[in-house]
Every structure is written in C-alpha cells, then in structure tokens.
mmCIF file of C-alpha atoms and ligand atoms in Angstrom:
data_model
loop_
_atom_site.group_PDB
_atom_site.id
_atom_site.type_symbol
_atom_site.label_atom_id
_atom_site.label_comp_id
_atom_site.label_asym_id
_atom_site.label_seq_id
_atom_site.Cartn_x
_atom_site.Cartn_y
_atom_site.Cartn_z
ATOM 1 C CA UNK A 149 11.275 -14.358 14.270
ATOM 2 C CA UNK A 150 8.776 -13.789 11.883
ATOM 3 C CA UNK A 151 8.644 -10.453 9.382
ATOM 4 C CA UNK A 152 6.297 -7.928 9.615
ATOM 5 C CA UNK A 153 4.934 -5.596 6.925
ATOM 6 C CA UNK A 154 2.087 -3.111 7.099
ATOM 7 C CA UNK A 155 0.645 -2.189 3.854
ATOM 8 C CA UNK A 156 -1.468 1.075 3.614
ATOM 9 C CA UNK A 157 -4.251 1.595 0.843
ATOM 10 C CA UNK A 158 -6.943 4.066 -0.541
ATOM 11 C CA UNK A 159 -9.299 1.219 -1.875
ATOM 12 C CA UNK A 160 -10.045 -2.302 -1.310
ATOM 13 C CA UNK A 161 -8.497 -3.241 -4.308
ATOM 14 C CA UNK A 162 -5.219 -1.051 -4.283
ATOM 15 C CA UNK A 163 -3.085 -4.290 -3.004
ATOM 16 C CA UNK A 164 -4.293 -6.380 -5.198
ATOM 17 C CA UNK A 165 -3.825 -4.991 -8.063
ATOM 18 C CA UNK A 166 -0.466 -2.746 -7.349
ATOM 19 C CA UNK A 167 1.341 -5.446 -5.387
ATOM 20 C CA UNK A 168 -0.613 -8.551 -4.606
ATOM 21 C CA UNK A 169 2.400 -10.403 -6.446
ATOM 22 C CA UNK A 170 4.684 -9.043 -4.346
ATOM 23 C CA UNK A 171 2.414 -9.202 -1.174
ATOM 24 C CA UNK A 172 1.860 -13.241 -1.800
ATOM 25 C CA UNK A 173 6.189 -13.732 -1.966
ATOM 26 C CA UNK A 174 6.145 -11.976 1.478
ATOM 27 C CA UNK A 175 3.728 -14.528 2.607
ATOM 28 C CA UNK A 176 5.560 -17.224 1.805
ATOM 29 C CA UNK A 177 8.625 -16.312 2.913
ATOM 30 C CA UNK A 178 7.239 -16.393 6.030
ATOM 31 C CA UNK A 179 5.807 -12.375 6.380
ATOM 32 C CA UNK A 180 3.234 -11.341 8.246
ATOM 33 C CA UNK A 181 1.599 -8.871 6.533
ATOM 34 C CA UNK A 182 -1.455 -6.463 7.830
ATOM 35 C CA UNK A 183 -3.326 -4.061 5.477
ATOM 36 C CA UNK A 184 -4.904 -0.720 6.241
ATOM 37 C CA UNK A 185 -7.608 0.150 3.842
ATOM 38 C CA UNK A 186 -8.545 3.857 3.908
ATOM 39 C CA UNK A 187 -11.905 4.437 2.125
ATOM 40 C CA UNK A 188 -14.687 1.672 1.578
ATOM 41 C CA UNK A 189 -14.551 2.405 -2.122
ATOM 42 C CA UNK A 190 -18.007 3.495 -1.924
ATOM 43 C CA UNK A 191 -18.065 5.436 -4.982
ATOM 44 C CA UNK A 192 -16.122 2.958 -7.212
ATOM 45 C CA UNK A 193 -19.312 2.077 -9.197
ATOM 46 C CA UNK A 194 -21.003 3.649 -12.449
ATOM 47 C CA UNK A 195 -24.118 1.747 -11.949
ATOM 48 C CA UNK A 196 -26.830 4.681 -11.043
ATOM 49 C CA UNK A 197 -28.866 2.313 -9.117
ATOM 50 C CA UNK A 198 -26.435 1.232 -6.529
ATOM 51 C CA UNK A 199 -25.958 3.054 -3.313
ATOM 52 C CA UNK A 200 -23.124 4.046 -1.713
ATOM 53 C CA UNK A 201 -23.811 2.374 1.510
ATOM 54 C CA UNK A 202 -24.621 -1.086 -0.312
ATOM 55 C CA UNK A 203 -21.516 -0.495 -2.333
ATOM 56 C CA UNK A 204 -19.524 -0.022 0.743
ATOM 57 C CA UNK A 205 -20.655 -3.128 2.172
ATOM 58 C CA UNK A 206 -20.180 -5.399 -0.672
ATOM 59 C CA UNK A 207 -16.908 -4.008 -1.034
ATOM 60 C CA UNK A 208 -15.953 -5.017 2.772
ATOM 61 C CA UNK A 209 -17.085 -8.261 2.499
ATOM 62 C CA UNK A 210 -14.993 -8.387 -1.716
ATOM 63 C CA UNK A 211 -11.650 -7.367 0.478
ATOM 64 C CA UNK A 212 -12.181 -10.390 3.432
ATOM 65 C CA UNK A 213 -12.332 -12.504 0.505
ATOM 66 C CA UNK A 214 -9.480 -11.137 -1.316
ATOM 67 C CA UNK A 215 -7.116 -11.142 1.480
ATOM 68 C CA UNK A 216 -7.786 -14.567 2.313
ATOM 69 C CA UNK A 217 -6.741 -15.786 -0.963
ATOM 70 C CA UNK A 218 -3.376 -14.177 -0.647
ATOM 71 C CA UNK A 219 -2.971 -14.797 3.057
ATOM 72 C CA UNK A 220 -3.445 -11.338 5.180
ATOM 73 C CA UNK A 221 -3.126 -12.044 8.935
ATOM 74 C CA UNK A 222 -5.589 -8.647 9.380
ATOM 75 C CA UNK A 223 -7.020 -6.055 8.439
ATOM 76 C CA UNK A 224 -8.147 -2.594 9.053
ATOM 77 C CA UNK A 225 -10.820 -0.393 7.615
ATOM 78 C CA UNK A 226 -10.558 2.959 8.177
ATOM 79 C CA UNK A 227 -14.038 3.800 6.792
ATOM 80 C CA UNK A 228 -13.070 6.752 5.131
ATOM 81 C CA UNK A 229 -14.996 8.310 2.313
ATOM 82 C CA UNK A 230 -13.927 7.552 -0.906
ATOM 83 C CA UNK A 231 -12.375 10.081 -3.164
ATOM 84 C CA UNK A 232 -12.039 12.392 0.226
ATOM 85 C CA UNK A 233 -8.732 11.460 1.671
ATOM 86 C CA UNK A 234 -6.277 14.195 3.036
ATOM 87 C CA UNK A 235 -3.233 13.858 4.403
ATOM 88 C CA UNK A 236 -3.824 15.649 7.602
ATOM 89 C CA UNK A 237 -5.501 15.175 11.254
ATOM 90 C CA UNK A 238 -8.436 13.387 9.762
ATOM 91 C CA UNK A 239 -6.742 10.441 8.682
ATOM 92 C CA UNK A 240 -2.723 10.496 10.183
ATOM 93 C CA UNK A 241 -3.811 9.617 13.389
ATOM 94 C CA UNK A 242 -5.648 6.511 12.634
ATOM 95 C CA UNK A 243 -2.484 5.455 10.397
ATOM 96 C CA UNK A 244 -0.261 5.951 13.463
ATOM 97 C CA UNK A 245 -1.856 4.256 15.827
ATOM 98 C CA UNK A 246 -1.802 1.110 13.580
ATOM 99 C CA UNK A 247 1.542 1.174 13.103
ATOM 100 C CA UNK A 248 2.688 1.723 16.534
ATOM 101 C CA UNK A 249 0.507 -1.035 17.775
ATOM 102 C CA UNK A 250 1.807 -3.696 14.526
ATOM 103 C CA UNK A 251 5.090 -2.824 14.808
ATOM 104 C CA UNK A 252 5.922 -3.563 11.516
ATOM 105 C CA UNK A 253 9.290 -3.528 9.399
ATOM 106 C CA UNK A 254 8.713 -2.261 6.661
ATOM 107 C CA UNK A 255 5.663 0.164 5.168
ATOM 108 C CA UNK A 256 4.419 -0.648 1.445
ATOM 109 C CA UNK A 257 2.168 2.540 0.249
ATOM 110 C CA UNK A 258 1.401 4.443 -3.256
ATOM 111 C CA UNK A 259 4.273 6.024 -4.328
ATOM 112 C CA UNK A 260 2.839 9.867 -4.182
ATOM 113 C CA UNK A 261 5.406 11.855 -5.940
ATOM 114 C CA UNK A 262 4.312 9.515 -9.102
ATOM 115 C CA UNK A 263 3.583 12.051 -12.359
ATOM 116 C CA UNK A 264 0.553 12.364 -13.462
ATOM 117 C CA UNK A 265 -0.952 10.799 -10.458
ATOM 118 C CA UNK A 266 -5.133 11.135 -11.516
ATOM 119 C CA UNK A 267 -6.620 10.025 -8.422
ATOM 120 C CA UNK A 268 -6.585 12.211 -5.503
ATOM 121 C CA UNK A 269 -6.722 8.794 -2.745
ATOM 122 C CA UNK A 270 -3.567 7.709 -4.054
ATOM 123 C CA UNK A 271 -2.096 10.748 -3.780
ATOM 124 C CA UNK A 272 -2.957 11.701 -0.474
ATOM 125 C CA UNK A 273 -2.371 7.837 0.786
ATOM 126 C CA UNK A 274 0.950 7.809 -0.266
ATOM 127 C CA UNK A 275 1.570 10.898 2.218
ATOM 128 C CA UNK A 276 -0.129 10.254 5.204
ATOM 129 C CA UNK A 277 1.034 6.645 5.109
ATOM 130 C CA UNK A 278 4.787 8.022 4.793
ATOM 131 C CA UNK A 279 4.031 11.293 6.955
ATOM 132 C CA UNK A 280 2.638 8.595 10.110
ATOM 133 C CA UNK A 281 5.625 6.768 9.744
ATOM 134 C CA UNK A 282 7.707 10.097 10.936
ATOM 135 C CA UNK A 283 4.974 10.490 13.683
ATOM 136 C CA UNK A 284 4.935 6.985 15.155
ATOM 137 C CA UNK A 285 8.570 7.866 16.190
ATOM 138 C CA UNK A 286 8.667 10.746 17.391
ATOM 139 C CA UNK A 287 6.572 10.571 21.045
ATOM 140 C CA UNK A 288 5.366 14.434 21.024
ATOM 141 C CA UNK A 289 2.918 13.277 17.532
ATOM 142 C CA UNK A 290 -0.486 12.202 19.128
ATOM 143 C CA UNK A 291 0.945 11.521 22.999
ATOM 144 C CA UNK A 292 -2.505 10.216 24.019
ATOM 145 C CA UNK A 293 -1.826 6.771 21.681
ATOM 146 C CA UNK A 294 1.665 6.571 24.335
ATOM 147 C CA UNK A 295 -0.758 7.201 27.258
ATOM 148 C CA UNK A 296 -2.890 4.469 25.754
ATOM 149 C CA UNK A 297 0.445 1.943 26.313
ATOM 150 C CA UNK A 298 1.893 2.150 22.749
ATOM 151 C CA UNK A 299 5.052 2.829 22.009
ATOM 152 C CA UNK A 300 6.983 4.772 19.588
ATOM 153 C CA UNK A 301 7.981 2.406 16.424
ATOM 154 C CA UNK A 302 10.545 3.115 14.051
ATOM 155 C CA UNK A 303 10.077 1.965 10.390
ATOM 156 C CA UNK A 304 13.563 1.869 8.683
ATOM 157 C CA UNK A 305 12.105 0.264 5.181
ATOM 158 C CA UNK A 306 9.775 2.126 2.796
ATOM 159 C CA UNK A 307 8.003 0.151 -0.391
ATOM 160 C CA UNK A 308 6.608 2.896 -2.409
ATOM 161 C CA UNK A 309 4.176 0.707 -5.592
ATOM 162 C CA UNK A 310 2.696 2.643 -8.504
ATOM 163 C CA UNK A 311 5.975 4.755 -9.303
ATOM 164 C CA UNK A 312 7.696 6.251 -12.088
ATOM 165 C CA UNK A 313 10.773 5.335 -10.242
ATOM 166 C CA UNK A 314 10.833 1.309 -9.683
ATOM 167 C CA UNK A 315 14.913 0.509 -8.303
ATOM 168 C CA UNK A 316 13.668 -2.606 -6.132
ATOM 169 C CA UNK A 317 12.175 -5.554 -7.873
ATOM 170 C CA UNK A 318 10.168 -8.775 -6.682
ATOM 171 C CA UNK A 319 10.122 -12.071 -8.851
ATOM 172 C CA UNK A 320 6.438 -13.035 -9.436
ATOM 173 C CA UNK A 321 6.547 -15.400 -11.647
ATOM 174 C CA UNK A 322 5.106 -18.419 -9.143
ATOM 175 C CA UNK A 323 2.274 -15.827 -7.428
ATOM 176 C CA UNK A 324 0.642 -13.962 -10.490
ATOM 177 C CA UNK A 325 -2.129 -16.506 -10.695
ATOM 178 C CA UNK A 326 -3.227 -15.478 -7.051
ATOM 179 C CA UNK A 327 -2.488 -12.011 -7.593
ATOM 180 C CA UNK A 328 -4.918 -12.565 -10.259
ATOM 181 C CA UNK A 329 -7.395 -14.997 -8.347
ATOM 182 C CA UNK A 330 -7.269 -12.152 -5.227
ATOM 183 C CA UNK A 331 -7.940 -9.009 -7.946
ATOM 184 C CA UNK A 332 -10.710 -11.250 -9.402
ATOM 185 C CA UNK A 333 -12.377 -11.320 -5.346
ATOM 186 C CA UNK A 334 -13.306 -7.416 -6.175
ATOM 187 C CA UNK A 335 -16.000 -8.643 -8.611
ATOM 188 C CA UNK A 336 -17.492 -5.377 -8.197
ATOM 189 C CA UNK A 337 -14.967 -3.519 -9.565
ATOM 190 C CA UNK A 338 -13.224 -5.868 -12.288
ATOM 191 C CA UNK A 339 -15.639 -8.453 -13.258
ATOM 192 C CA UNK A 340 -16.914 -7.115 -16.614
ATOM 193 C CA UNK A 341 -13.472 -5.734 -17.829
ATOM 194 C CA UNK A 342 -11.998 -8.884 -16.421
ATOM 195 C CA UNK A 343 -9.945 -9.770 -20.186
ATOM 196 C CA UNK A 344 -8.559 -6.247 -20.274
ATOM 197 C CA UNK A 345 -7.539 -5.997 -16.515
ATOM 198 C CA UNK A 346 -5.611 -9.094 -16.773
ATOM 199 C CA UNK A 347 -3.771 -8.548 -20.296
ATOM 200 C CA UNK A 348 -2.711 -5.108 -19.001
ATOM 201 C CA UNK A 349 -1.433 -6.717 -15.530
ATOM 202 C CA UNK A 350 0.119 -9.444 -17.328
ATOM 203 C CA UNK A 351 1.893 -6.684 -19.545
ATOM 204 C CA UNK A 352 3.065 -4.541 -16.696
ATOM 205 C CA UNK A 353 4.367 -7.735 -15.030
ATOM 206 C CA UNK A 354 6.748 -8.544 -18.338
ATOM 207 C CA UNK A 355 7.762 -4.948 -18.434
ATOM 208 C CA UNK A 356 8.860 -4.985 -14.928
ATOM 209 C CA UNK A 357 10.306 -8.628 -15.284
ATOM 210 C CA UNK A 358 12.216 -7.422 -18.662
ATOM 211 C CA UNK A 359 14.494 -4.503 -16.141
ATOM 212 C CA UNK A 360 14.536 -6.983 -12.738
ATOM 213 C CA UNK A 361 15.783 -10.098 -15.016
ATOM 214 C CA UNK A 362 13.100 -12.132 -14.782
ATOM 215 C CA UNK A 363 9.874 -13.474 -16.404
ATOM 216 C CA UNK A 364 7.124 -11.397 -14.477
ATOM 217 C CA UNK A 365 7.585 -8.909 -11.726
ATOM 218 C CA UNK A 366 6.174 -5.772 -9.427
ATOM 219 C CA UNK A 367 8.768 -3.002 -9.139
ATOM 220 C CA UNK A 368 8.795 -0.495 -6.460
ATOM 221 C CA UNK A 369 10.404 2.434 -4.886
ATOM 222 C CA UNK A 370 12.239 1.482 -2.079
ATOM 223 C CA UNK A 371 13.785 3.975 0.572
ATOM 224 C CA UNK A 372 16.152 3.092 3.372
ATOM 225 C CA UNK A 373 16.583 5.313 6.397
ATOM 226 C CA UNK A 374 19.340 3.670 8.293
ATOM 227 C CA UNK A 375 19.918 4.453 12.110
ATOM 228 C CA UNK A 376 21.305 6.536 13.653
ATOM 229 C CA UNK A 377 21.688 10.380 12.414
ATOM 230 C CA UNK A 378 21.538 10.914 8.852
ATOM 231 C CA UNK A 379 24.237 12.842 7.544
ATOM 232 C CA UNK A 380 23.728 14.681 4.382
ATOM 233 C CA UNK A 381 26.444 15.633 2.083
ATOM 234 C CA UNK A 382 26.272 17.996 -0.860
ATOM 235 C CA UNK A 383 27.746 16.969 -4.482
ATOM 236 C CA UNK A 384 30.725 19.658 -3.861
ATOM 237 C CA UNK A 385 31.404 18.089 -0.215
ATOM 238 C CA UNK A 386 32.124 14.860 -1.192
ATOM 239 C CA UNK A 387 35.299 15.228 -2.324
ATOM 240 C CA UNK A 388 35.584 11.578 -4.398
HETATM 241 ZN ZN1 LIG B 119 -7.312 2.770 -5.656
#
C-alpha cells in the first residue's frame, strides 16, 4: 500500500522552500503526498502596480507548476487572505475536512512554537494544521463533515519544518536540484533574488546535513502519538 502525507501551508511557496527536499524523497519512495495551501499569497509582492487579485492568480497558476515538478498528486487552495490566517472557525474546518477525506499518515506543517517566528501565517498555520488533526478524530468537532460520509481519521505522525528544534532528519542530497527547480516555479516571488535564495538554501541544507550525517539535508520536528492512551509520567514518578 502506498504512503500518504498531507502537507499544510500559508503560501504557495512554503513547501518549496521549507521542505521540497524532503517532500521529493517521499515521492520517490513511493508517497503520495497532497498539499493544502492556505492563502493565495496575494500580498507577497512590493511592486505598487500589481493587484492583489492578479497576484493571486499568477500565484495559483506558479504553485500547479511547482508541484508538478516535484510530483504532488493534488492540491487544495483554501483561498484565504494572505497575512490574515487564524487558527480558529474560519480556517480549522476547511483543514479537517481535508484530512478526514485524504486520510493521510502523517501531517508536515510550520513548526509554530518556533522563536522569533515574524510572520503571523506561519504561526497561525502551524496551529490550525496541528489543532484539525485533534478534531478530525474526535467525531463531536464539525459532525456535519460525518453526516457528509467522512469519517474520523487519526494522524499518529507529526512533521513540524521551520523549527528551532530539528530531531528528525531527511537526506537530500539527490533532490536539492528539484527542490531548487520547484522554488524557482514561484518566479514571482524569487526570481530577482534568485543567487541569494539559493546560496542561503544551499547553506541551511549543509548545516542540517553537518548534525543528520550527511552532505545536504531538511531537519524537522517530528512528534509521535502512539495508540492507545497516553500515559504521562512525571520526572519524580519514574523511579529509574
Ligand atoms: Zn510563507
């Protein structure tokens, strides 16, 4: 049976750039992976004479490109405004449905505990996408998507990208050229700081490959909730 991932971003670019390596192994080891993109990006522009509605449309047709060269089965655009998530009813719903209807493995989203965090979407991504996974278990969040025929889904395997706190590691040495070639697709947004962009990839790559043990890498965050009730033990309690 084949794998299946759901990863959940602010921007059109997010995967690309935070963990198109790592996306592109999946893929060839046989994932399927789906993407949810939150916002059309439509203010990710300082040029004064572009619209936001021409922005958001070029930016559509950037991430069809994009996810072709890595090799997304689908995606999903949420249409939200950019720079305007919350992590509430306007947005947990839509995340929920998606994931009880994909029925993926494993969720890869922003972690949003990172310091320093800047940019509210990445922030606020990083908790609805972890706050729908509670609520597309649990049957009493949004019971109209159950009366719609979905089911509840349980997601055992977190990916948090973007962290302070990397303890899981993927080797992507043989797919940072098309993590590269798929970035490069978002010519909107990278095309005239293209030399920059890449060197600072390329060095964030060889400082994650210098802790996994390997020439370049993404590193991530990774939490496992394992069936089951969880018991929790305090330090005192343990008694080793
Ligand atoms: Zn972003």
């Amino acid at each position: 049976m084949r794998h299946k991932a759901t990863v959940v971003c602010a921007h059109p670019d997010d995967l690309e750039y935070f963990c198109g390596g790592a996306v592109s192994v999946m893929i060839r080891d046989d994932w399927d992976i789906c993407l949810i993109i939150a916002t059309d990006g439509d203010k990710g522009t300082q040029d004064r004479e572009m619209s936001a509605a021409r922005l958001a449309s070029e930016r559509r047709h950037e991430s069809m490109k994009a996810a072709k060269i890595v090799g997304i089965s689908k995606v999903f655009f949420l249409g939200k405004e950019d720079g305007e998530l919350r992590s509430d009813n306007s947005l947990r719903p839509a995340i929920t449905r998606i994931l009880r209807s994909e029925q993926p493995e494993r969720l890869i989203t922003f972690d949003p505990w990172r310091k320093y965090e800047l940019h509210p979407d990445h922030r606020e991504i990083g908790f609805a996408a972890l706050d729908a996974r509670l609520a597309a278990r649990l049957p009493l969040y949004y019971p109209e998507q159950l009366r719609d025929g979905l089911e509840n889904w349980t997601i055992r395997e977190v990916l948090l990208f973007s962290t302070d706190n990397p303890d899981y590691f993927v080797d992507i040495s043989d797919t940072f050229d098309l993590k590269l070639q798929a970035l490069r697709a978002h010519k909107s947004q990278w095309e005239t700081i293209w030399q920059e962009t890449r060197s600072d990839l390329l060095h964030e790559a060889e400082r994650m490959g210098a802790m996994a043990g390997c020439e370049l890498a993404e590193g991530f965050k990774r939490i496992y909730i394992p069936e089951g009730p969880v018991s929790i033990k305090f330090e005192h309690e343990r008694g080793d």
